[in-house]
Short mmCIF file of C-alpha atoms and ligand atoms in Angstrom, two decimals:
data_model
loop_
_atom_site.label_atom_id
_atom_site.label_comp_id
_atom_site.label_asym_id
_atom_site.label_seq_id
_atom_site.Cartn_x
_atom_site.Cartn_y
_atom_site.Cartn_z
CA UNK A 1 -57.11 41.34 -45.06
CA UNK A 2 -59.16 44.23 -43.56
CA UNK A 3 -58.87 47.53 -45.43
CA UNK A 4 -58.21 50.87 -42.99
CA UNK A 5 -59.63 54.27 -43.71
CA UNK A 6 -56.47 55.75 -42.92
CA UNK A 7 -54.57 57.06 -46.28
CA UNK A 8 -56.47 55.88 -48.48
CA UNK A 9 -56.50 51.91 -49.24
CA UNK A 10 -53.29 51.33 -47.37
CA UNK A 11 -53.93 47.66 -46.07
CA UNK A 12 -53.29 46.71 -42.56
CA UNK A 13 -49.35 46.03 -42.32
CA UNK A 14 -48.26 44.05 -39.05
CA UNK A 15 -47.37 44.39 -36.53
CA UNK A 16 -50.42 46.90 -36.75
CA UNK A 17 -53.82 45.49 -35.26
CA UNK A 18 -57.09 47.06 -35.91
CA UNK A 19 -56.76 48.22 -32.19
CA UNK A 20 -53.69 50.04 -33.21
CA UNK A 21 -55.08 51.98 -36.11
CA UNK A 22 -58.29 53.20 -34.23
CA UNK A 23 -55.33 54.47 -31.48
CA UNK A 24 -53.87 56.11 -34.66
CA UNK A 25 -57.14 57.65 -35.66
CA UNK A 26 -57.61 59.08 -32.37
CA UNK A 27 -54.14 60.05 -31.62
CA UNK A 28 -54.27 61.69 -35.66
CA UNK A 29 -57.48 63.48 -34.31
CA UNK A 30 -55.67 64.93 -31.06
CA UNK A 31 -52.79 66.18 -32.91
CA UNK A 32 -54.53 67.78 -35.48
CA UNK A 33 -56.85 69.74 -33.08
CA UNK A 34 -54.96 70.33 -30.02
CA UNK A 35 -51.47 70.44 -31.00
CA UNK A 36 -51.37 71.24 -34.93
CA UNK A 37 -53.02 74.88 -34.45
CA UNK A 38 -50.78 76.12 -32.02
CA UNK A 39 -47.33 75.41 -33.82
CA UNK A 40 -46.69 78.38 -35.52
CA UNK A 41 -46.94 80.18 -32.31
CA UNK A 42 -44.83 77.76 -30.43
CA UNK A 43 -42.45 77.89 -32.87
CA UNK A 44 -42.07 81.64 -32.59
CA UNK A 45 -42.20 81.06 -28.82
CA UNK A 46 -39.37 79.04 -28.98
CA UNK A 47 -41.12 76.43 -27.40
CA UNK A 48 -44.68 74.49 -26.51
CA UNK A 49 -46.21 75.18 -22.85
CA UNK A 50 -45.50 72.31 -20.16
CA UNK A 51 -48.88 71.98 -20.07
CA UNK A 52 -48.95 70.17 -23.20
CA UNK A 53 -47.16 67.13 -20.84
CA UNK A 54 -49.57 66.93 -18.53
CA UNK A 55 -52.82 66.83 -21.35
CA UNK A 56 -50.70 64.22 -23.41
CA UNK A 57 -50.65 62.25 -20.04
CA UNK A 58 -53.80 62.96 -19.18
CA UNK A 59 -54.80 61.57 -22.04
CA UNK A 60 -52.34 58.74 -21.83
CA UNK A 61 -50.37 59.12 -24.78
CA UNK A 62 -46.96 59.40 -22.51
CA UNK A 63 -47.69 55.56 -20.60
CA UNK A 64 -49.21 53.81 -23.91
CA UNK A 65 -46.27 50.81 -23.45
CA UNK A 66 -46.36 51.20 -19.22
CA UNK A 67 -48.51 49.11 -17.17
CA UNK A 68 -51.81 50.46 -16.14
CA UNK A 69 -50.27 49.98 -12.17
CA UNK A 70 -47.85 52.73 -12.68
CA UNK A 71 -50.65 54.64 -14.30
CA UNK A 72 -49.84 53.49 -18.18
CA UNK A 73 -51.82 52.36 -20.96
CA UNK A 74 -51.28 48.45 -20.62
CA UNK A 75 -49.88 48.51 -24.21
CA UNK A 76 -46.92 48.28 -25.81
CA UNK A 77 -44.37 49.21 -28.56
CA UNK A 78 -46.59 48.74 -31.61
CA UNK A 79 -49.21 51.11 -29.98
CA UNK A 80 -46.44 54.07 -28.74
CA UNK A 81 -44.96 53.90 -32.76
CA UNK A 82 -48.53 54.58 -33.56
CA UNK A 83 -48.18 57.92 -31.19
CA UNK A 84 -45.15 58.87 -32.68
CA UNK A 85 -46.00 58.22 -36.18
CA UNK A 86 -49.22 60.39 -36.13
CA UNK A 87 -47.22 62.78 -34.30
CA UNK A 88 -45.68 64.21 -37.73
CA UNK A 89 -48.33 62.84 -39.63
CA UNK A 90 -50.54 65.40 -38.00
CA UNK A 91 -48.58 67.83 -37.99
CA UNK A 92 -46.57 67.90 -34.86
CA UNK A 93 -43.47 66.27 -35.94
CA UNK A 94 -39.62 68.46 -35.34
CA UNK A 95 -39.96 70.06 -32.18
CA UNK A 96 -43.23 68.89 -30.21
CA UNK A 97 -42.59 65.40 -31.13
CA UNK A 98 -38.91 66.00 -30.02
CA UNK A 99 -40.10 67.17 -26.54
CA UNK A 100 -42.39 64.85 -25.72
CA UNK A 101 -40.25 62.39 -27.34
CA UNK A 102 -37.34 62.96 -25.41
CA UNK A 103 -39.26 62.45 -22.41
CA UNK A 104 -41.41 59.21 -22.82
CA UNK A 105 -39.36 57.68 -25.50
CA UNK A 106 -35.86 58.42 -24.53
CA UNK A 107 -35.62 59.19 -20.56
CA UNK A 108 -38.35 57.40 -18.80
CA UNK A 109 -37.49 53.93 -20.57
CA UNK A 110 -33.74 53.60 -19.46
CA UNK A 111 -35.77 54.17 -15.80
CA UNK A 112 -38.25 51.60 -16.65
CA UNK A 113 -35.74 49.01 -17.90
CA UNK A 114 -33.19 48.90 -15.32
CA UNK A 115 -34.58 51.23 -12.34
CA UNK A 116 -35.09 50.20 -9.29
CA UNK A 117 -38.89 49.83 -7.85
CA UNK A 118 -38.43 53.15 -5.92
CA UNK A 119 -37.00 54.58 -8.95
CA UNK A 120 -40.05 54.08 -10.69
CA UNK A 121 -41.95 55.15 -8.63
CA UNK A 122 -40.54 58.57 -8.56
CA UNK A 123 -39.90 59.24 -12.00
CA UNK A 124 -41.95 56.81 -14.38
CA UNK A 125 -45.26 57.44 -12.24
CA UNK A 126 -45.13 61.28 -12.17
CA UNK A 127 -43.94 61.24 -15.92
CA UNK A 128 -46.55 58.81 -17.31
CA UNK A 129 -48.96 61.69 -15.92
CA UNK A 130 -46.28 64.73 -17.31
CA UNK A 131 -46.09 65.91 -13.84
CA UNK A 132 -42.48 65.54 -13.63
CA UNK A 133 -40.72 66.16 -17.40
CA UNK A 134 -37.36 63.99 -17.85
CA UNK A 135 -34.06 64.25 -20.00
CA UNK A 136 -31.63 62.22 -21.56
CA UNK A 137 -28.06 63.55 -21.12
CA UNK A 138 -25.19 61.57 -22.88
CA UNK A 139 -23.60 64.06 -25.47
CA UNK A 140 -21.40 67.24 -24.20
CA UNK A 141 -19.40 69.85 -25.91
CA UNK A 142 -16.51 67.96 -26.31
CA UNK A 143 -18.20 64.91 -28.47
CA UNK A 144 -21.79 62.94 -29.04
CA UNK A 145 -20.48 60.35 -31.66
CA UNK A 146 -17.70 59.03 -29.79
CA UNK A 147 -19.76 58.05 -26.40
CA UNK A 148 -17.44 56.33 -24.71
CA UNK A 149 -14.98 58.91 -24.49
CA UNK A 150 -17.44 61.23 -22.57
CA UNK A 151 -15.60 63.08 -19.60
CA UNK A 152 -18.68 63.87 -17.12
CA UNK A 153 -17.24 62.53 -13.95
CA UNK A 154 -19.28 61.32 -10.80
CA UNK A 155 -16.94 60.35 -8.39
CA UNK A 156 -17.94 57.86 -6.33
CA UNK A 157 -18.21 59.29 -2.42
CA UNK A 158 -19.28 57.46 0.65
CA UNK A 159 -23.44 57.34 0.19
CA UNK A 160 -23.05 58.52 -3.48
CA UNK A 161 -21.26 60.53 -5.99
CA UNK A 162 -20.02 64.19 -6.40
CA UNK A 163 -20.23 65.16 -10.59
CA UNK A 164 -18.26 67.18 -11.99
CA UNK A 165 -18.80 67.85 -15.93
CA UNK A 166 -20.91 69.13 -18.57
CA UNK A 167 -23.93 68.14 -21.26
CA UNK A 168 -24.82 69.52 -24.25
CA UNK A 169 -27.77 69.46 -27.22
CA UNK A 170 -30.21 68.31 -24.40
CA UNK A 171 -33.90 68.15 -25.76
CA UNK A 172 -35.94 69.41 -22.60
CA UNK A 173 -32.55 70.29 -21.10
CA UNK A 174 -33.86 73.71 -19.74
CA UNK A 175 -37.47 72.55 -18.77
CA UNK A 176 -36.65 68.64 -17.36
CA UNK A 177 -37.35 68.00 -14.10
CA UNK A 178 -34.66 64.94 -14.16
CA UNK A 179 -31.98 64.05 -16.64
CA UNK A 180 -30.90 60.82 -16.76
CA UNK A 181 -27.19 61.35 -17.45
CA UNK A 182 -24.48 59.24 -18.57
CA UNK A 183 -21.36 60.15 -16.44
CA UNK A 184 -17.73 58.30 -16.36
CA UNK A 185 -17.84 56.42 -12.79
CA UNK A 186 -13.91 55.80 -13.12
CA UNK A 187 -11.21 57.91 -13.70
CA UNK A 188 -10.64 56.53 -17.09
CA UNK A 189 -13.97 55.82 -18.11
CA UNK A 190 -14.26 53.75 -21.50
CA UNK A 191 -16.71 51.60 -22.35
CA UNK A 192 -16.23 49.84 -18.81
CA UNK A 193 -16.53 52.77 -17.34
CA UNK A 194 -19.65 54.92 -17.76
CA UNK A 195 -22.61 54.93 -15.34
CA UNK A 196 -25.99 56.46 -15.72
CA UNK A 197 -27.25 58.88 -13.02
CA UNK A 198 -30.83 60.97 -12.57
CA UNK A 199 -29.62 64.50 -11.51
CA UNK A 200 -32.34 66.63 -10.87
CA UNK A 201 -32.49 70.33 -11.38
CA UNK A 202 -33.23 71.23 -7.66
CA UNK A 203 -29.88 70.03 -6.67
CA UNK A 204 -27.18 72.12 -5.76
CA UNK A 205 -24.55 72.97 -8.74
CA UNK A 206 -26.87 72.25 -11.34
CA UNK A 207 -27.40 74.36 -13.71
CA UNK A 208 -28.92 75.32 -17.14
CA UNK A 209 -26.14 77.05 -18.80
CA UNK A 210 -27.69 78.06 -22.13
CA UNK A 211 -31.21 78.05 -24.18
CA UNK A 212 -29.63 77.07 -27.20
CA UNK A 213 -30.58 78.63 -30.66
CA UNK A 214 -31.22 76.06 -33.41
CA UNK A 215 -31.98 75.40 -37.23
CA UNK A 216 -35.53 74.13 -36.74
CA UNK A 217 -37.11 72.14 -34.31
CA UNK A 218 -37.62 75.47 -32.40
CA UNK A 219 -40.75 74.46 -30.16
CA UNK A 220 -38.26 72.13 -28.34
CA UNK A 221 -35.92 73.62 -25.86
CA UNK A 222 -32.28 72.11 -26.44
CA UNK A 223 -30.48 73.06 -23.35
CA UNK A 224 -26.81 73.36 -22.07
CA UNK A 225 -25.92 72.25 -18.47
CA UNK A 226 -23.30 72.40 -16.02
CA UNK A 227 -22.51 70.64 -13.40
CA UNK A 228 -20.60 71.34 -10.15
CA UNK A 229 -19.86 69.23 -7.60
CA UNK A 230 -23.65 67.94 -7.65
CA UNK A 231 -23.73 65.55 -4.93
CA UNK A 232 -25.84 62.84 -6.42
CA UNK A 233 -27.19 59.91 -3.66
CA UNK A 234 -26.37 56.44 -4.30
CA UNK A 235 -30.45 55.47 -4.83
CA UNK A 236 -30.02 57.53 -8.06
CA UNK A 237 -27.91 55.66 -9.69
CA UNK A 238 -29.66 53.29 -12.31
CA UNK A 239 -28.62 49.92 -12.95
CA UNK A 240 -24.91 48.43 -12.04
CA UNK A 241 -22.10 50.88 -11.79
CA UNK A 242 -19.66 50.90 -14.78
CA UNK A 243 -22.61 49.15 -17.35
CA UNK A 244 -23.68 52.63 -18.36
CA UNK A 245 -22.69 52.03 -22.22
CA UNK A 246 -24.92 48.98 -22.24
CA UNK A 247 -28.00 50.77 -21.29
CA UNK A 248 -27.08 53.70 -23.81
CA UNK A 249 -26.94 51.16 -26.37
CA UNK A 250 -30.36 49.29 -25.36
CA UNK A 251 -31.94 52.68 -25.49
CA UNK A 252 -30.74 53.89 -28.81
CA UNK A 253 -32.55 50.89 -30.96
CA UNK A 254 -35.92 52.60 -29.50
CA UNK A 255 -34.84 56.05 -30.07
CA UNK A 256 -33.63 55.58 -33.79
CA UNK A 257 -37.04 53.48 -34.63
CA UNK A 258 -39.04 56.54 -33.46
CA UNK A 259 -37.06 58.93 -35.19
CA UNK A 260 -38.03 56.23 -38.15
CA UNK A 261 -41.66 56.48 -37.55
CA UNK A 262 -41.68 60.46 -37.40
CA UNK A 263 -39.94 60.35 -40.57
CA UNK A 264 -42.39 58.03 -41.75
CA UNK A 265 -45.17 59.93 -40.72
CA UNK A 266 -43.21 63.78 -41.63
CA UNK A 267 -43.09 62.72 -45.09
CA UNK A 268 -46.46 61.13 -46.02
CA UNK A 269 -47.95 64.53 -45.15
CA UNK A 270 -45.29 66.36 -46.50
CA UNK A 271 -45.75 64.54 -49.76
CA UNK A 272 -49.75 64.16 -49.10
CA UNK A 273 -50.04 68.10 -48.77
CA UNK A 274 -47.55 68.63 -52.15
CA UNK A 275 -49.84 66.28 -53.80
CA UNK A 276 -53.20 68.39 -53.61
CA UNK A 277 -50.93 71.51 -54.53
CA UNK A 278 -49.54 70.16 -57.38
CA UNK A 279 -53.01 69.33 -58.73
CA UNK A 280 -54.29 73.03 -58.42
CA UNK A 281 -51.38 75.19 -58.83
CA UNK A 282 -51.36 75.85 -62.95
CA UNK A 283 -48.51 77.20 -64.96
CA UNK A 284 -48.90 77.05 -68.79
CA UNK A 285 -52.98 76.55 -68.81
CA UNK A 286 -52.35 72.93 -67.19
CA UNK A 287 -52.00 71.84 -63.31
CA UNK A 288 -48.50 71.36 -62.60
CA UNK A 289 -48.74 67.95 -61.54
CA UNK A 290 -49.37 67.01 -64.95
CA UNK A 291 -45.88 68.39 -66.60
CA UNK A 292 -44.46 64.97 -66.57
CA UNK A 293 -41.44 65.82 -65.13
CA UNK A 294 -43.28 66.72 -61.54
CA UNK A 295 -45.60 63.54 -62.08
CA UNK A 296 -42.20 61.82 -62.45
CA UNK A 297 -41.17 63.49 -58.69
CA UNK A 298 -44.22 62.18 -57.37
CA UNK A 299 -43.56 58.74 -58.33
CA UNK A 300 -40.22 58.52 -56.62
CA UNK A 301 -40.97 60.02 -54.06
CA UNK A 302 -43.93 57.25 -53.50
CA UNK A 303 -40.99 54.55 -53.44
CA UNK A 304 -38.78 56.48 -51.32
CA UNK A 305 -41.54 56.54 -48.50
CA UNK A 306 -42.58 53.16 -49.08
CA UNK A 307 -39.18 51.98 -48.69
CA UNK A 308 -38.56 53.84 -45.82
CA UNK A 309 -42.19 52.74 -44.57
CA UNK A 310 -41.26 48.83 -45.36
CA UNK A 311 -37.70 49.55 -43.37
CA UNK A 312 -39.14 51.14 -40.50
CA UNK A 313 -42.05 48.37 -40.00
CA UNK A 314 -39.91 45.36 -40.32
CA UNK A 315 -37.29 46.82 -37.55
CA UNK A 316 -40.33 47.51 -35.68
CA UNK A 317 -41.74 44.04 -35.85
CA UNK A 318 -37.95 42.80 -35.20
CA UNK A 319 -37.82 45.00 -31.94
CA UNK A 320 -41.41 44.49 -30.52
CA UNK A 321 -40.25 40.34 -30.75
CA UNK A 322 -37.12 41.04 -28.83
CA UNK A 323 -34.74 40.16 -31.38
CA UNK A 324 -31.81 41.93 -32.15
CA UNK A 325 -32.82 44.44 -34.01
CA UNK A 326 -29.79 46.58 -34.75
CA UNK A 327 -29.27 46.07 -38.25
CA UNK A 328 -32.76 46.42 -39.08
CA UNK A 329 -33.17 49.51 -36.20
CA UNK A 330 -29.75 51.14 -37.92
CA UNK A 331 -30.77 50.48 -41.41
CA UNK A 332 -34.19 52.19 -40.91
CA UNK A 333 -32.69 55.20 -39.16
CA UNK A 334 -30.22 55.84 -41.68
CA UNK A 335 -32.56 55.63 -44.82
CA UNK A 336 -35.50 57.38 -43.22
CA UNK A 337 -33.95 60.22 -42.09
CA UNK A 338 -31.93 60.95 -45.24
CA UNK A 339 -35.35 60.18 -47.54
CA UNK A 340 -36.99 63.11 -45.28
CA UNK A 341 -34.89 65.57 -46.08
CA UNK A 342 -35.45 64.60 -50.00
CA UNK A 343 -38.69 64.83 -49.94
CA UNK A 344 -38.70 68.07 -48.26
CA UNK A 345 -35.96 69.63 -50.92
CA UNK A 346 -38.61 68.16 -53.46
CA UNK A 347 -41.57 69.40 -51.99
CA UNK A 348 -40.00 72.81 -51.57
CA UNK A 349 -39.25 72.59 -55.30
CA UNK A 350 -43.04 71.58 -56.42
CA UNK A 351 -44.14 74.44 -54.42
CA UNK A 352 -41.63 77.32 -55.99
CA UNK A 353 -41.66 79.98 -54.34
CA UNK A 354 -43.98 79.22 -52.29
CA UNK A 355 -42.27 76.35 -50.72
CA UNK A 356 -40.05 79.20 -48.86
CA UNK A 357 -42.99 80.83 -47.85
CA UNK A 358 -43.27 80.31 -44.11
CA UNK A 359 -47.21 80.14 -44.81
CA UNK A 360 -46.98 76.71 -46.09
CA UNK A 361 -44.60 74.59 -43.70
CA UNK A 362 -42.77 72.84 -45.97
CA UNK A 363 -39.74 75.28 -45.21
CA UNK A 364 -40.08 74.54 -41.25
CA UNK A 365 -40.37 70.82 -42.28
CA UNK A 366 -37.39 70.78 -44.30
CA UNK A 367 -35.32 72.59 -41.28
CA UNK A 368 -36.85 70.43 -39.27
CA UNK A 369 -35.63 66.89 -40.82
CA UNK A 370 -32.18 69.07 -41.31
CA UNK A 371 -31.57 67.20 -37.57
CA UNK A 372 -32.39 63.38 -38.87
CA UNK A 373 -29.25 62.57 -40.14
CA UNK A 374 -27.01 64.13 -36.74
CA UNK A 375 -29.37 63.31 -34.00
CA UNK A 376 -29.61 59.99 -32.62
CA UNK A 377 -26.35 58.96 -33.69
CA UNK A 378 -25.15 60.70 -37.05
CA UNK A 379 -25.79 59.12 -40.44
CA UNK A 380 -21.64 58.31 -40.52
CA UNK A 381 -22.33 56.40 -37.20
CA UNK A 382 -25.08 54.21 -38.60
CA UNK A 383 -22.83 53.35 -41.13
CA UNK A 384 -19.88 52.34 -39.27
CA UNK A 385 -22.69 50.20 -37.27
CA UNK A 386 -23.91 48.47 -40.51
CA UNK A 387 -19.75 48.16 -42.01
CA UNK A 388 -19.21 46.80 -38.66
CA UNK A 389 -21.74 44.28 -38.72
CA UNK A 390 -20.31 43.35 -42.17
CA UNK A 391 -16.79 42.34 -40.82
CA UNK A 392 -15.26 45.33 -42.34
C1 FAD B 1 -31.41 69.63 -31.81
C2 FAD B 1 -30.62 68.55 -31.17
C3 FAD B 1 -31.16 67.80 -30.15
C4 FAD B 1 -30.40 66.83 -29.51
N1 FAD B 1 -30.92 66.16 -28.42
C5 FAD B 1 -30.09 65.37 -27.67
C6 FAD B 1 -30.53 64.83 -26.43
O1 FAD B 1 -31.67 65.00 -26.02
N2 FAD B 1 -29.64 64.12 -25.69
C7 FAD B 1 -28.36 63.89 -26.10
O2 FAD B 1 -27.61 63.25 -25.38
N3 FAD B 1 -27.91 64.38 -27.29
C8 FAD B 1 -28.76 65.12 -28.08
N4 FAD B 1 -28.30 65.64 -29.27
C9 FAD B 1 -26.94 65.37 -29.68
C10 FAD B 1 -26.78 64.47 -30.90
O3 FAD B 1 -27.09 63.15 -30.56
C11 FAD B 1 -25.36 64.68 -31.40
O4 FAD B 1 -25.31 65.96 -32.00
C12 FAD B 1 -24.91 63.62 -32.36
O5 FAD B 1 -24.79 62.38 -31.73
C13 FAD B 1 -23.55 63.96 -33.00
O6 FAD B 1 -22.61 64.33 -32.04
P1 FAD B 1 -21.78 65.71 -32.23
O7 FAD B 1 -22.77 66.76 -32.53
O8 FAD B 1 -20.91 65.89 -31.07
O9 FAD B 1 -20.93 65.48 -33.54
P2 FAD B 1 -19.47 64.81 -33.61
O10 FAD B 1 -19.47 63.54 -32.86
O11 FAD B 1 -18.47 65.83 -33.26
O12 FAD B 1 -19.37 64.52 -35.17
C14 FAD B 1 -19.06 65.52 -36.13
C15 FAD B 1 -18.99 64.86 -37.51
O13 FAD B 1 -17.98 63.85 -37.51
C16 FAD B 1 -18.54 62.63 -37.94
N5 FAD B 1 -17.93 61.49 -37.27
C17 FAD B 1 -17.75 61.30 -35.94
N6 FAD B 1 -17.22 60.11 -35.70
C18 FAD B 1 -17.05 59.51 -36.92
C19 FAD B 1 -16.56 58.24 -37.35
N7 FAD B 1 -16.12 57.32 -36.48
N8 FAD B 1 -16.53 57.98 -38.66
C20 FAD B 1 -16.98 58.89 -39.56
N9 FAD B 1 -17.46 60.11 -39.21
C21 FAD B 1 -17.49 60.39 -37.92
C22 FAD B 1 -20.01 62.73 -37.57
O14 FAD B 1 -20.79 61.80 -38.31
C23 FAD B 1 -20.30 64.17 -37.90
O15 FAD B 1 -20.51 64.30 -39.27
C24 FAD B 1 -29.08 66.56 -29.95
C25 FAD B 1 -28.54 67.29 -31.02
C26 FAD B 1 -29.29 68.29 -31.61
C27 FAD B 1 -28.64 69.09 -32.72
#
């Protein structure tokens, strides 16, 4: 089995190819120069410049898993976890990976998988270039876990729809360009009921209603919209009419395995960078990595990533066959994100006081992975999935 440079002697674990790990090297590379630097001040910004779209497609890290006709990479899955991965690992992970995330990962596929061949053109070819910067709009103010009960109504009109409604949480929601939204298409809604529409911010009685203030993740924008009577033509609705919860449930196995791989990737530098502190800091004439109770830290905290690691990669491999990969997918999400914010609260606690220094990052990573167990479905939710699955 070959042996990559990448951390250390990590073997080559499928489904990664050598391709895929000279991707990650590059991708590593970009982050850390081009994206890594500028943080800090897009953090206090309270967000990173759209022009960081447009030089991620540029450099074709938005259409790695679209074909190179619609202007994409020709690749797939494997090579987009890659992106998303090295995203934290370098760096970038909370809000920048959010962003981007939220458009290539979690609005342009629900497009790609059920739009029409107009459709893409409009939306997937300008976004695999970040010309045009998408949404995903399912939760509002009234609920996120309980989707089907969501009360955004598009009524349907002769030629189209008139929506009524609101969204809230929305990652991009102040900058996108088009939100795919998921909207009741029947007075009663319900899992039979529920469409999904692309609004798009130039039309009339839409609106961004709020920058919203947040925890961490602050170089993403998380908006709050409004919508009245937007009237919304019939060649924007994607898919059938009334199989909207089917398509939010196809797109949620891809979103919770990225938020797996950023985890993934969040802690191995978290714990990387706590590593090389805890051999130089001293306390009582020794480094503190050698008190045996830190050593002993650092040793869980190895098995908690691995595991996490191992969870993440099999789901992964399950998804890129096409199985179903919702027990694996759910099982990943729920671990990973929970095992982020533990190493975080450990990593503050190797660095003291230090750790809640905003010089370091650990505190902005630990805010940051704050959101793993809510977004994406909340930790509860995975578990009803998983009980479900059970019988129970
Ligand atoms: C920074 C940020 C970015 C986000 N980005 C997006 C985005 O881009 N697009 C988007 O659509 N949404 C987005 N979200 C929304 C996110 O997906 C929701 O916050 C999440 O799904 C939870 O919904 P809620 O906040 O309404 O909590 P609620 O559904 O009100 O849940 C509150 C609590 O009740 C628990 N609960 C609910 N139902 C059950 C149950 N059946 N059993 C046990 N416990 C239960 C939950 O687990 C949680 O602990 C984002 C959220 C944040 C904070």
């Amino acid at each position: 089995m070959t042996v990559i440079k990448d951390k250390g002697e990590r073997a080559l674990l499928p489904p990664f190819t050598q391709e895929h790990e000279d991707l990650r090297e590059s991708a590593n590379a970009f982050v850390s120069k081009e994206i890594a630097p500028n943080l800090d001040r897009w953090e206090e910004e309270r967000g990173f410049p759209d022009e960081l779209f447009t030089r991620c497609g540029e450099l074709g890290f938005l259409g790695l898993k679209f074909p190179e006709e619609y202007g994409g990479q020709g690749g797939d899955y494997v090579h987009n976890a890659v992106w998303m991965e090295a995203l934290a690992y370098s760096g970038a992970g909370g809000g920048v990976s959010a962003g981007l995330g939220a458009h290539s990962e979690i609005a342009m596929p629900p497009i790609w998988k059920f739009g029409t061949e107009e459709q893409k053109q409009r939306w997937i070819v300008p976004g695999i270039k970040g010309e045009l910067i998408g949404a995903l709009g399912i939760t509002e103010p009234s609920g996120g876990s309980d989707v089907a009960s969501l009360r955004t109504y598009a009524r349907p009109v002769d030629g189209g729809y008139v929506v009524n409604g609101s969204k809230t949480f929305i990652t991009n929601g102040v900058r996108a360009d088009f939100l795919v939204t998921a909207v009741k298409t029947s007075e009663e809604g319900g899992h039979q009921g529920i469409s999904f529409l692309v609004l798009e911010k130039d039309m009339p009685g839409y609106e961004v209603t709020s920058k919203l203030e947040k925890m961490g993740w602050h170089s993403s924008d998380t908006g709050e919209l409004g919508f009245t009577d937007v009237e919304v033509p019939a060649e924007n609705l994607l898919g059938a009419e009334n199989e909207g919860f089917k398509l939010i449930m196809a797109n949620f196995q891809w979103e919770r395995l990225t938020m797996a791989l950023g985890a993934v990737g969040g802690m191995q530098r978290v714990f990387e960078e706590t590593l090389a502190y805890a051999k130089e800091r001293e306390a009582f004439g020794r480094s503190i990595g050698r008190f045996q109770v830190i050593r002993h830290k650092f040793a869980e905290m190895s098995v908690t990533i691995e595991a996490a690691r191992s969870l993440t990669y099999a789901a992964l491999r399950k998804f890129v066959d096409g199985g179903d990969a919702i027990r694996e997918v759910t099982q990943a999400k729920l671990f990973s994100q929970r095992a982020a914010c533990d190493i975080c609260d450990e990593a503050i606690q190797i660095h003291g006081g230090y750790g809640y220094m905003r010089e370091y990052g650990i505190e902005r990573a630990y805010r940051d992975a704050r959101l793993g167990p809510i977004g994406g479905g909340t930790d509860e939710v995975m578990k009803e999935i998983l009980g479900k699955q059970l019988g129970l």
